[in-house]
Short mmCIF file of C-alpha atoms in Angstrom, two decimals:
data_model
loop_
_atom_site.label_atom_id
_atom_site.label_comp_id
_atom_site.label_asym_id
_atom_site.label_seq_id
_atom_site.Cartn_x
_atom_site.Cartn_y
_atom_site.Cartn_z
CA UNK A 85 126.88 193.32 33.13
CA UNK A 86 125.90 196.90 34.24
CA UNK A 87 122.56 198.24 36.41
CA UNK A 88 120.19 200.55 35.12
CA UNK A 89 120.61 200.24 31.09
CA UNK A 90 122.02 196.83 30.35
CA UNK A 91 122.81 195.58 26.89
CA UNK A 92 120.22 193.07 25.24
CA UNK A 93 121.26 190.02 25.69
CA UNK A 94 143.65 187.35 37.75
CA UNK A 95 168.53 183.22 51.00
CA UNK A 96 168.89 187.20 51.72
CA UNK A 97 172.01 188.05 49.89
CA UNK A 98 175.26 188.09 52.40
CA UNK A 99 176.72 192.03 52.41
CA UNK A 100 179.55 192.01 50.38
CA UNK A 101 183.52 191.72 51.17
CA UNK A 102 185.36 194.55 52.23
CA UNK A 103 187.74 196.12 49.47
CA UNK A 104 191.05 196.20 50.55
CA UNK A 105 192.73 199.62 50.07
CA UNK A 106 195.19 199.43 47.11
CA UNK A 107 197.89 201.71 45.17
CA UNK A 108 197.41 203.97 42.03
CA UNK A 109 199.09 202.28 39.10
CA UNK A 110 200.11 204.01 36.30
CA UNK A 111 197.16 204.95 34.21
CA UNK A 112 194.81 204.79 36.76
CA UNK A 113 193.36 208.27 36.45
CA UNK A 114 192.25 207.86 33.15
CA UNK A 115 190.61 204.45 34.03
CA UNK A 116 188.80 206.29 36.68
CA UNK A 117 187.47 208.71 34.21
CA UNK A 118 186.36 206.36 31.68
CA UNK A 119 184.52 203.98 34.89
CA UNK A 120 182.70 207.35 36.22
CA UNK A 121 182.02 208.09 32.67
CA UNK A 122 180.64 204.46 31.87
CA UNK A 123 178.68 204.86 35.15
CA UNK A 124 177.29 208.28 34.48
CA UNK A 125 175.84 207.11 31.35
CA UNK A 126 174.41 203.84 32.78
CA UNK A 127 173.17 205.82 35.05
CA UNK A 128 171.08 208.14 32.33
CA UNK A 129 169.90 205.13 30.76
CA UNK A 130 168.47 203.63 33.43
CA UNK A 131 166.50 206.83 34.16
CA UNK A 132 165.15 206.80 30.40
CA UNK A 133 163.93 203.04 30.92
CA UNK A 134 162.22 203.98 34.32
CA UNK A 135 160.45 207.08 32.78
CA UNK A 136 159.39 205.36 29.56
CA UNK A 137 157.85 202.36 31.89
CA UNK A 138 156.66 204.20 34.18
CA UNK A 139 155.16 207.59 33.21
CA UNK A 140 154.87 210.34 35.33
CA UNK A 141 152.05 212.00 35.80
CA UNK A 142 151.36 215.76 37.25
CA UNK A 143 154.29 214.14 39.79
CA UNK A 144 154.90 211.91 41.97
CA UNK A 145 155.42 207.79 41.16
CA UNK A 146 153.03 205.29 39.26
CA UNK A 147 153.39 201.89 41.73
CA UNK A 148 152.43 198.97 40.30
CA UNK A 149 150.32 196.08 42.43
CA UNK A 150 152.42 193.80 43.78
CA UNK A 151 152.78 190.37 42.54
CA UNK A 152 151.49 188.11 45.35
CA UNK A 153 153.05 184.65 46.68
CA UNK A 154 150.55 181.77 45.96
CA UNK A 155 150.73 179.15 48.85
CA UNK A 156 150.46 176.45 46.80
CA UNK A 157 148.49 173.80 46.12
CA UNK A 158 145.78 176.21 44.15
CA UNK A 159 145.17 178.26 47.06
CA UNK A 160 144.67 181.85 46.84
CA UNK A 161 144.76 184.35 49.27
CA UNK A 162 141.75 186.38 48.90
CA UNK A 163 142.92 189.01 51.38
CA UNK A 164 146.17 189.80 49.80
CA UNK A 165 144.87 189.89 46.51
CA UNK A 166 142.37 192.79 47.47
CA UNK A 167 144.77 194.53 49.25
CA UNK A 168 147.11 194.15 46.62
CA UNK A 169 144.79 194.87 43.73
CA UNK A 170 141.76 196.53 44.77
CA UNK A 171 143.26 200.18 44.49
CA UNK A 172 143.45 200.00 41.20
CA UNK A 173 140.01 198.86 40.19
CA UNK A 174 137.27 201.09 39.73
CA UNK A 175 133.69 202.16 39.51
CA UNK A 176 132.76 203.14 35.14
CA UNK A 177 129.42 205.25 35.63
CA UNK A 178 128.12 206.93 32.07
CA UNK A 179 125.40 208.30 31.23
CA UNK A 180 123.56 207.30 28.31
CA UNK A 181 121.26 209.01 25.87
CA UNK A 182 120.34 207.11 22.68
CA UNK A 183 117.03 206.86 20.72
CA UNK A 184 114.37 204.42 20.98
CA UNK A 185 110.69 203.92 19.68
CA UNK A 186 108.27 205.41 22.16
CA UNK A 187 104.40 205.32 21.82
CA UNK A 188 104.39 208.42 19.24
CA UNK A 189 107.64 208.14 17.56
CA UNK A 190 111.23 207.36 17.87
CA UNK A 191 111.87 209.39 21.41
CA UNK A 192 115.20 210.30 23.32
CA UNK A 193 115.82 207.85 26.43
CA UNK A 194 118.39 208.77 29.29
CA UNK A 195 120.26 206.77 31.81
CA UNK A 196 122.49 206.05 34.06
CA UNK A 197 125.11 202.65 32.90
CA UNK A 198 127.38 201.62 36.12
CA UNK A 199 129.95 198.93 35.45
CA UNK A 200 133.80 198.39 36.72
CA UNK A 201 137.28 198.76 35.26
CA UNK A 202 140.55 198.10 35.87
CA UNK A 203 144.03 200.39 35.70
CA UNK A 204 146.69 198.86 33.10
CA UNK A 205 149.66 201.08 33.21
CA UNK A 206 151.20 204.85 34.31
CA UNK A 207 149.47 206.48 31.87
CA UNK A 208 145.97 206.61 33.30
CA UNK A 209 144.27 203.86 30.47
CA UNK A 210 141.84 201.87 31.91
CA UNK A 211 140.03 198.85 30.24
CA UNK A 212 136.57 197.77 30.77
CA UNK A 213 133.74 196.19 28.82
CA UNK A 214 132.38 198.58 25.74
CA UNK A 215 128.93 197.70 26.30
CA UNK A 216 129.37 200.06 29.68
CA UNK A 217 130.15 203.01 28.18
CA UNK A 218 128.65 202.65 24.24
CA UNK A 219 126.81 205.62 23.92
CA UNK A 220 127.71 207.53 27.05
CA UNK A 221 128.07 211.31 26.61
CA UNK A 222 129.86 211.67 29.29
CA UNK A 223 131.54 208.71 31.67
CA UNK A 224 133.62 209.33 34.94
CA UNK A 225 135.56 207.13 36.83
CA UNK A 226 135.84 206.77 40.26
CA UNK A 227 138.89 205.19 42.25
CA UNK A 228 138.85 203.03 45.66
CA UNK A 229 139.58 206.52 47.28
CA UNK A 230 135.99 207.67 45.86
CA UNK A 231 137.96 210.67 44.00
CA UNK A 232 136.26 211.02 40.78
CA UNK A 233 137.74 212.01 37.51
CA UNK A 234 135.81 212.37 33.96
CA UNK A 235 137.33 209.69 31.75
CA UNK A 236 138.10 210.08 27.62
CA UNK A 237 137.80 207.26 25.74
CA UNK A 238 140.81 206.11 23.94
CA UNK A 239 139.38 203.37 22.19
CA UNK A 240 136.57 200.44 21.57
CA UNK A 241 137.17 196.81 19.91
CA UNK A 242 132.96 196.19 19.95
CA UNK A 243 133.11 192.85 18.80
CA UNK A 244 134.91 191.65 21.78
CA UNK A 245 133.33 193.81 24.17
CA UNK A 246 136.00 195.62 25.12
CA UNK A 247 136.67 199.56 25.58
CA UNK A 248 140.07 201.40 26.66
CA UNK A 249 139.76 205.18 28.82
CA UNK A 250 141.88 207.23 30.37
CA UNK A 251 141.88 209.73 33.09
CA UNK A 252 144.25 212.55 34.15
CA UNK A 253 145.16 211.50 37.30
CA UNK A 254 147.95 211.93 39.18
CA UNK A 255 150.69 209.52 39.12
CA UNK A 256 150.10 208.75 43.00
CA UNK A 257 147.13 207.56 42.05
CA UNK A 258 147.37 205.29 39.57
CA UNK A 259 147.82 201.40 40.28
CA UNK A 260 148.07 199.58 37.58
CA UNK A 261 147.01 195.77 37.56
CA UNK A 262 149.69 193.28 36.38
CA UNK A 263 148.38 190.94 33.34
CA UNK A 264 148.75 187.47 33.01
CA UNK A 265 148.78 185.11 30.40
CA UNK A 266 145.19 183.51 29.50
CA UNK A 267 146.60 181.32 27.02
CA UNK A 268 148.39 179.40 30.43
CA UNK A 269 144.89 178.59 32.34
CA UNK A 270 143.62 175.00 33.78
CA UNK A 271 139.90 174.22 34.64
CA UNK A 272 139.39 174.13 38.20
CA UNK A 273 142.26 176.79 39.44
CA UNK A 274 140.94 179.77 41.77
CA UNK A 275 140.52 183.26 40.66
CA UNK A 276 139.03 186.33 41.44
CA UNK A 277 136.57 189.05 41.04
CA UNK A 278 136.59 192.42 42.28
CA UNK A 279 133.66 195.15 40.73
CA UNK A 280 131.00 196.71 41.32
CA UNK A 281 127.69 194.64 41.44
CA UNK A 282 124.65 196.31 41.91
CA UNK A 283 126.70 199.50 42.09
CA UNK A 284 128.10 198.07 45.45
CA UNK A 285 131.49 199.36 44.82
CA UNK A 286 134.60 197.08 45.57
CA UNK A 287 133.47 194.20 45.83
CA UNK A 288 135.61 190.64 46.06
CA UNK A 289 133.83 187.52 45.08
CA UNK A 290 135.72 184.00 44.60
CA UNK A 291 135.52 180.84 42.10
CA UNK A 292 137.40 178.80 39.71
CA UNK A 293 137.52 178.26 36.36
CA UNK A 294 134.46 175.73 35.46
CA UNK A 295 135.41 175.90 31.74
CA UNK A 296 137.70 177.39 28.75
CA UNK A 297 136.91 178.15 25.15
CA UNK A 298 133.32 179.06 25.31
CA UNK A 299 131.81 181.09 22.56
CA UNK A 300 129.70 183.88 23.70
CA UNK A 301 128.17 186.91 21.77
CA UNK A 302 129.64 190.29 21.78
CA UNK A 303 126.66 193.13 22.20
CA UNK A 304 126.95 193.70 18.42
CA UNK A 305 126.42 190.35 17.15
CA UNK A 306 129.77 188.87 16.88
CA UNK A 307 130.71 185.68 18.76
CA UNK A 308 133.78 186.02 21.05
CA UNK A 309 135.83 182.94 20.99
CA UNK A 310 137.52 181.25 23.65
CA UNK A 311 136.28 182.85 26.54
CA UNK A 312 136.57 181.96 30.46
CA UNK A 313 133.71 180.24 32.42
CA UNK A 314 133.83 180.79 35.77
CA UNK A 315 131.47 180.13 39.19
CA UNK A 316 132.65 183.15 40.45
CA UNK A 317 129.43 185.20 41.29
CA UNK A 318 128.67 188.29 38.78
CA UNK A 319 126.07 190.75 38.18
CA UNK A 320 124.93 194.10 36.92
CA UNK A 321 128.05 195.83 37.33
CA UNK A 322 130.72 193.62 37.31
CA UNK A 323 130.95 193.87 33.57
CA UNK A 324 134.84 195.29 33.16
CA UNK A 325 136.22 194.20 36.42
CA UNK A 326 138.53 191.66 36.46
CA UNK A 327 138.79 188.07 36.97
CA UNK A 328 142.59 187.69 38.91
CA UNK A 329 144.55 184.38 39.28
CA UNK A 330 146.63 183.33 42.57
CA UNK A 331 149.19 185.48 41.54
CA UNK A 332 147.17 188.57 41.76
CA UNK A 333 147.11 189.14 37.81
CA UNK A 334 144.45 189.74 35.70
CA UNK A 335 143.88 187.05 33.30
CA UNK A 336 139.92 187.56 31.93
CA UNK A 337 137.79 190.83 31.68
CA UNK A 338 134.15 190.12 33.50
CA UNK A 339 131.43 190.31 30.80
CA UNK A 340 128.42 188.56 30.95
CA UNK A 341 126.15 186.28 32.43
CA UNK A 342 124.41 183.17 31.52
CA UNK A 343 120.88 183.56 30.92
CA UNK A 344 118.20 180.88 32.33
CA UNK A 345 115.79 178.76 29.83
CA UNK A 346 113.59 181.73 29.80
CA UNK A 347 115.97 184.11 28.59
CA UNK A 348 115.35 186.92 30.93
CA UNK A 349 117.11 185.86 34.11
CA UNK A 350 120.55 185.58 34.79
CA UNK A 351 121.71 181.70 35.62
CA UNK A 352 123.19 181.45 38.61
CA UNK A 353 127.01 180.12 38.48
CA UNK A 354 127.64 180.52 35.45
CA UNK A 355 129.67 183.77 33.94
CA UNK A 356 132.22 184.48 31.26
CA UNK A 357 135.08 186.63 31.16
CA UNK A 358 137.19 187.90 27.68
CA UNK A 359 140.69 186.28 27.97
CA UNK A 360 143.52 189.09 28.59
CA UNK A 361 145.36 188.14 25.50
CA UNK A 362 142.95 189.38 23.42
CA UNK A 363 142.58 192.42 25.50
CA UNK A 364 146.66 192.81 25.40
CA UNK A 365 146.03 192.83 21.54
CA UNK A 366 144.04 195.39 21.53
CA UNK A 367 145.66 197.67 23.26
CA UNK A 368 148.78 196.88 21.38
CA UNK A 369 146.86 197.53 18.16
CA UNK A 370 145.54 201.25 20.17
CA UNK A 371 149.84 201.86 20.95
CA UNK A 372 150.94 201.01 17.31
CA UNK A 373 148.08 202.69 15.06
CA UNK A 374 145.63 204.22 17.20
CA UNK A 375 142.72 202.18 15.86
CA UNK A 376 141.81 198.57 16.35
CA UNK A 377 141.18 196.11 13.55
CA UNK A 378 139.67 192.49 13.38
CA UNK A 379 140.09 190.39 10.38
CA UNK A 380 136.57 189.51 8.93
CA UNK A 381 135.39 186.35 7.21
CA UNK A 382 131.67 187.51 6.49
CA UNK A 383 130.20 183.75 7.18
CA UNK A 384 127.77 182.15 9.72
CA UNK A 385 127.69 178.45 10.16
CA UNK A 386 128.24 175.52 12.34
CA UNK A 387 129.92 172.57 13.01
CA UNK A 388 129.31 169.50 11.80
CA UNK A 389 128.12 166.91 14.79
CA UNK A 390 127.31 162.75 14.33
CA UNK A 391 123.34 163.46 14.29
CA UNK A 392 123.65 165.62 10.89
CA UNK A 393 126.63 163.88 9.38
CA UNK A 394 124.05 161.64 6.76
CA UNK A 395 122.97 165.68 5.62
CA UNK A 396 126.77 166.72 4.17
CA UNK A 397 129.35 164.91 2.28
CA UNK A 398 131.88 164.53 5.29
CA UNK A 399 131.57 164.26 8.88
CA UNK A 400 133.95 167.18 10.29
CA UNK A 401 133.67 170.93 8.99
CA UNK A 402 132.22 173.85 9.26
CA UNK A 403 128.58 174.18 7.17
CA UNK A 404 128.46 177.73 5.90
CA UNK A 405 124.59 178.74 6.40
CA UNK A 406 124.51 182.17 5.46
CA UNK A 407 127.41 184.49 3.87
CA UNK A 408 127.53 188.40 4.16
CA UNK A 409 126.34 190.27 1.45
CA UNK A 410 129.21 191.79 -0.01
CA UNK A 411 131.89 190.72 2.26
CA UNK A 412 135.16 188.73 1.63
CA UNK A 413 133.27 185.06 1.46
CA UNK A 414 130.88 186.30 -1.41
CA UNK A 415 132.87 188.11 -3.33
CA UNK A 416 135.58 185.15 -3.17
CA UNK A 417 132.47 183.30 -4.26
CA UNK A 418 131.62 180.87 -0.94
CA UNK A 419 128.35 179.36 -1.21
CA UNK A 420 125.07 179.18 1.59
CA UNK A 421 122.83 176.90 2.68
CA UNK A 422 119.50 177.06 0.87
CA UNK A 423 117.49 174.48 2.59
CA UNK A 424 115.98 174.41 6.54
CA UNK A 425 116.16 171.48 7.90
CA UNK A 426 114.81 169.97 11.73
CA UNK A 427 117.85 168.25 13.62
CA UNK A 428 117.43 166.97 17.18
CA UNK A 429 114.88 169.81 17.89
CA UNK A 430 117.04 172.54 15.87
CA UNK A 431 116.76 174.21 12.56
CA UNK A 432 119.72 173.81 10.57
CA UNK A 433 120.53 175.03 6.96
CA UNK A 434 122.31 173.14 4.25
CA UNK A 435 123.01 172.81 0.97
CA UNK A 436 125.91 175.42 1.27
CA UNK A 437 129.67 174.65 0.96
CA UNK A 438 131.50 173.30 4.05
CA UNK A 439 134.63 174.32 5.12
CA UNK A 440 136.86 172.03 6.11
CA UNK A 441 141.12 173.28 6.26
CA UNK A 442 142.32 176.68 6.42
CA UNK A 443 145.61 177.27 4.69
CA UNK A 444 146.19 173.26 5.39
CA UNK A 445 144.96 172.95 8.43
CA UNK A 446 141.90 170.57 9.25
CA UNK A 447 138.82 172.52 11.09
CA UNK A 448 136.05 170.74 12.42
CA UNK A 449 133.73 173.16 13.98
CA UNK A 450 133.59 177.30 13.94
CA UNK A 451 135.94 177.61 16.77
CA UNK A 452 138.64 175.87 14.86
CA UNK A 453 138.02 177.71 11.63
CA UNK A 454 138.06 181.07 13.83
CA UNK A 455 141.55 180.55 15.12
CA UNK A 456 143.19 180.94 12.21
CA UNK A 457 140.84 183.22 11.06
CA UNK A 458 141.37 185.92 14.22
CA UNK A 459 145.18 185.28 13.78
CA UNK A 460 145.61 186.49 10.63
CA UNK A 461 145.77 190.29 9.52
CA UNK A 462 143.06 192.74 7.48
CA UNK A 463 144.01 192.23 3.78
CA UNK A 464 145.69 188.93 4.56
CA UNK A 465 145.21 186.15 1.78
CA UNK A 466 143.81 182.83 3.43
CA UNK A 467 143.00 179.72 1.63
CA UNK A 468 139.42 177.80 2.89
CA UNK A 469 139.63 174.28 1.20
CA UNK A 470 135.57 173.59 0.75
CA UNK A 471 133.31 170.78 0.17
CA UNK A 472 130.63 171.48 -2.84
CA UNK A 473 128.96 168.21 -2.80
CA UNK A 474 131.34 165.72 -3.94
CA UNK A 475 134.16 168.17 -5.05
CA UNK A 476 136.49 169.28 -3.19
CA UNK A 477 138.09 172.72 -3.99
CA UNK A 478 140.66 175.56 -3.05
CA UNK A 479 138.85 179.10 -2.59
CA UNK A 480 141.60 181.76 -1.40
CA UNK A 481 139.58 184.99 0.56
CA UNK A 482 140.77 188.25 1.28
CA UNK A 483 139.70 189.39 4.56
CA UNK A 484 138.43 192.42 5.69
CA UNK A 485 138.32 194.73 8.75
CA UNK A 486 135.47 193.77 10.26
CA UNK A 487 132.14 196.36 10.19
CA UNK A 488 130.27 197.15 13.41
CA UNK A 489 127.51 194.78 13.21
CA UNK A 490 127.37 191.03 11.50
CA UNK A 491 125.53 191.91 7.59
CA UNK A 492 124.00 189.75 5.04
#
C-alpha cells in the first residue's frame, strides 16, 4: 500500500569470591604463558565474531533494537515497542516513470511511490514491499532522524512482494529490527504497525491477528500463501513496514489491503502482511547466490469443496483449470479443464486432471498442494499423483524457476 501510484489491485549475579593469594609452584611460568596465550586468542576470536555480526560501517557501532519484556497475558506495550523499534523503520519514497497508453499513443507517466521499510542488519539492507519501488529510477530512504540517503537495490522476490535495499549509512545509524518466527503465531495475539500512511511518517497503529494462512495476490499475478490477517489499521503507505509481536520483533511485512464489494475501496479492518519466514528466505537466497529463486509448478486450479464434489471423481484435490504453456505441468503432460461450468454463483472449469498427493502426501485444496510445492528447490523432481477420470496415475514434474508473470 503506497500514495500517489499504487499497484492495481512484530537474581543479579552475587560479585564473586575473593582469590586468596597463593605460591608459584614449579612450572607455573609456563602455565601462565600458555593461559595469557589461550586468552589472547579467545580474545581475537571474539573480536572476529563481533565484526562479522555486526558490521561496521564508516565507524562507529551498529545497535540492535532491544528485545522488549511482554507483561503477559497478551499485552503489549505499545510505547516501548516504538521506542524500541521505531528508529529503525523508515520512509521508501521512489520515483516512478513507466509507460502507459495515453489518448495518442503509449506516453511516459511520472510519479512519486511513498511506502515504509524496515532495517534488518549492520550492513545497511532494508526490506520492504517490491511493489514500492518496481520501476523507480531512483528511490531514497529516509530514517526517523529525517536524514535522507539514496538507496540501491539489492534485490526483488516479485511474486511475494518483497524487495531488499541498502544504504550507506553510517553504522550509528543503523538499527536493525530483530525477526521473529511467523511459523510460531496464534489468532488473536497483539501486534504492531509502524509506517508511513498517507506519507504521515512514523506512525504506530495496533491490532491482533484476526486470521493465518490467507492467500492473497502478489502485484504480478502470483498468489502468496499463508499470509497474516490482521485489524491493525493500514493504508497507502504502510506497504513495507512491519507488523511487530509483544516482543518487539518483526514477524509479517505490511502489504495490502482488502478491497470492498466494489473493488475500488479499501475494506476497513481487514489487511495482510507476508510472513517473515519467507522474507528470511529470501534474503538467505540474496547472501548465498545473489539472486532469488521460486520453484514453479505452471498450474491454476482450485480446491475441491462439497457443492462441486458430484462434478469430479473424488471429493478432496486440487482441479487443475488451466496449465502454463510450456511450463513444467505441460511438458510433464498435466491435463486442463475444458468445460465452464456455474457453481453456487461461480464459474468453474473441469474436465482437467485433479491433483490429489504430492510425493505421498494427500492435498486437498491449492494451499496444501503449494506447501510442498514452495518447499522444494528449482530443478527438483516432485511426484503429483492425479485423477484422470477413473484412473489414477503417477506424473513426476520438474520444476522451474518461476518467470515474472503467471503464462499460459
Amino acid at each position: 500500500m503506497r500514495s500517489s501510484i499504487e499497484s492495481p489491485r512484530r537474581e543479579a549475579d552475587s560479585p564473586p569470591m575473593p582469590t586468596p593469594p597463593r605460591r608459584w609452584k614449579s612450572g607455573s611460568i609456563f602455565k601462565l604463558l600458555a593461559g595469557a596465550l589461550a586468552g589472547a586468542f579467545l580474545m581475537l576470536a571474539g573480536v572476529i565474531f563481533y565484526l562479522q555480526f555486526n558490521p561496521l560501517s564508516n565507524g562507529g557501532t551498529v545497535v540492535s533494537a532491544p528485545a522488549i519484556q511482554s507483561s503477559g497475558q497478551g499485552a503489549i506495550d505499545a510505547a516501548a515497542i516504538y521506542k524500541a523499534d521505531a528508529p529503525g523503520i523508515v520512509l521508501v519514497k521512489s520515483e516512478v516513470s513507466r509507460q502507459a497508453a495515453g489518448s495518442f499513443g503509449p506516453e511516459r507517466q511520472q510519479g512519486t511511490a511513498l511506502g515504509s521499510g524496515f532495517m534488518i542488519d549492520g550492513q545497511g539492507r532494508i526490506l520492504t514491499n517490491d511493489h514500492v519501488v518496481s520501476g523507480a529510477s531512483k528511490t531514497t530512504v529516509t530514517l526517523l532522524d529525517k536524514k535522507t540517503y539514496e538507496a540501491k537495490l539489492v534485490g526483488t522476490d516479485p511474486s511475494n512482494d518483497l524487495a531488499v535495499l541498502k544504504i550507506d549509512a553510517p553504522a550509528d545509524e543503523l538499527k536493525p529490527l530483530p525477526l521473529g518466527d511467523s511459523s510460531q503465531l496464534e489468532v488473536g495475539q497483539p501486534v504492531i504497525a509502524i509506517g508511513n500512511p498517507l506519507g504521515l511518517s512514523s506512525t504506530e497503529t495496533q491490532g491482533i491477528i484476526s486470521a493465518l494462512e490467507r492467500d492473497i495476490q502478489a502485484p504480478n499475478g502470483f498468489t502468496i500463501p499463508g499470509a497474516i490477517q490482521t485489524d491493525t489499521p493500514l493504508t497507502n503507505g504502510n506497504s513495507g513496514g512491519p507488523l511487530i509481536d509483544t516482543n518487539g520483533s518483526v514477524i509479517g511485512i505490511n502489504s495490502q489491503g482488502a478491497a470492498n464489494q466494489d473493488g475500488t475501496t479499501q475494506a476497513g479492518g481487514i489487511g495482510f502482511a507476508i510472513p517473515i519466514n519467507i522474507a528470511k528466505d529470501a534474503v538467505g537466497q540474496l547472501d548465498q547466490s545473489g539472486e532469488i529463486t521460486r520453484p514453479y509448478l505452471g498450474i491454476s486450479g482450485y480446491g475441491i469443496t462439497p457443492d462441486m464434489e458430484n462434478l469430479f471423481p473424488t471429493d478432496k484435490g486440487v482441479a487443475v483449470a488451466k496449465v502454463a504453456s510450456g511450463g513444467p505441468a505441460e511438458r510433464a503432460g498435466i491435463m486442463g479443464g475444458d468445460q465452464a461450468v456455474d457453481v453456487g454463483g461461480d464459474r468453474i472449469v473441469t474436465g482437467g486432471d485433479v491433483i490429489v498427493a504430492v510425493d505421498g502426501s494427500p492435498v486437498s485444496d491449492m494451499s496444501e498442494l503449494q506447501k510442498p510445492i514452495s518447499g522444494a528447490s528449482v530443478g527438483q523432481k516432485v511426484t503429483l499423483t492425479i485423477l484422470r477420470g477413473s484412473q489414477t496415475k503417477d506424473v513426476q514434474v520438474t520444476l522451474d524457476n518461476r518467470p515474472q508473470s503467471p503464462t499460459g
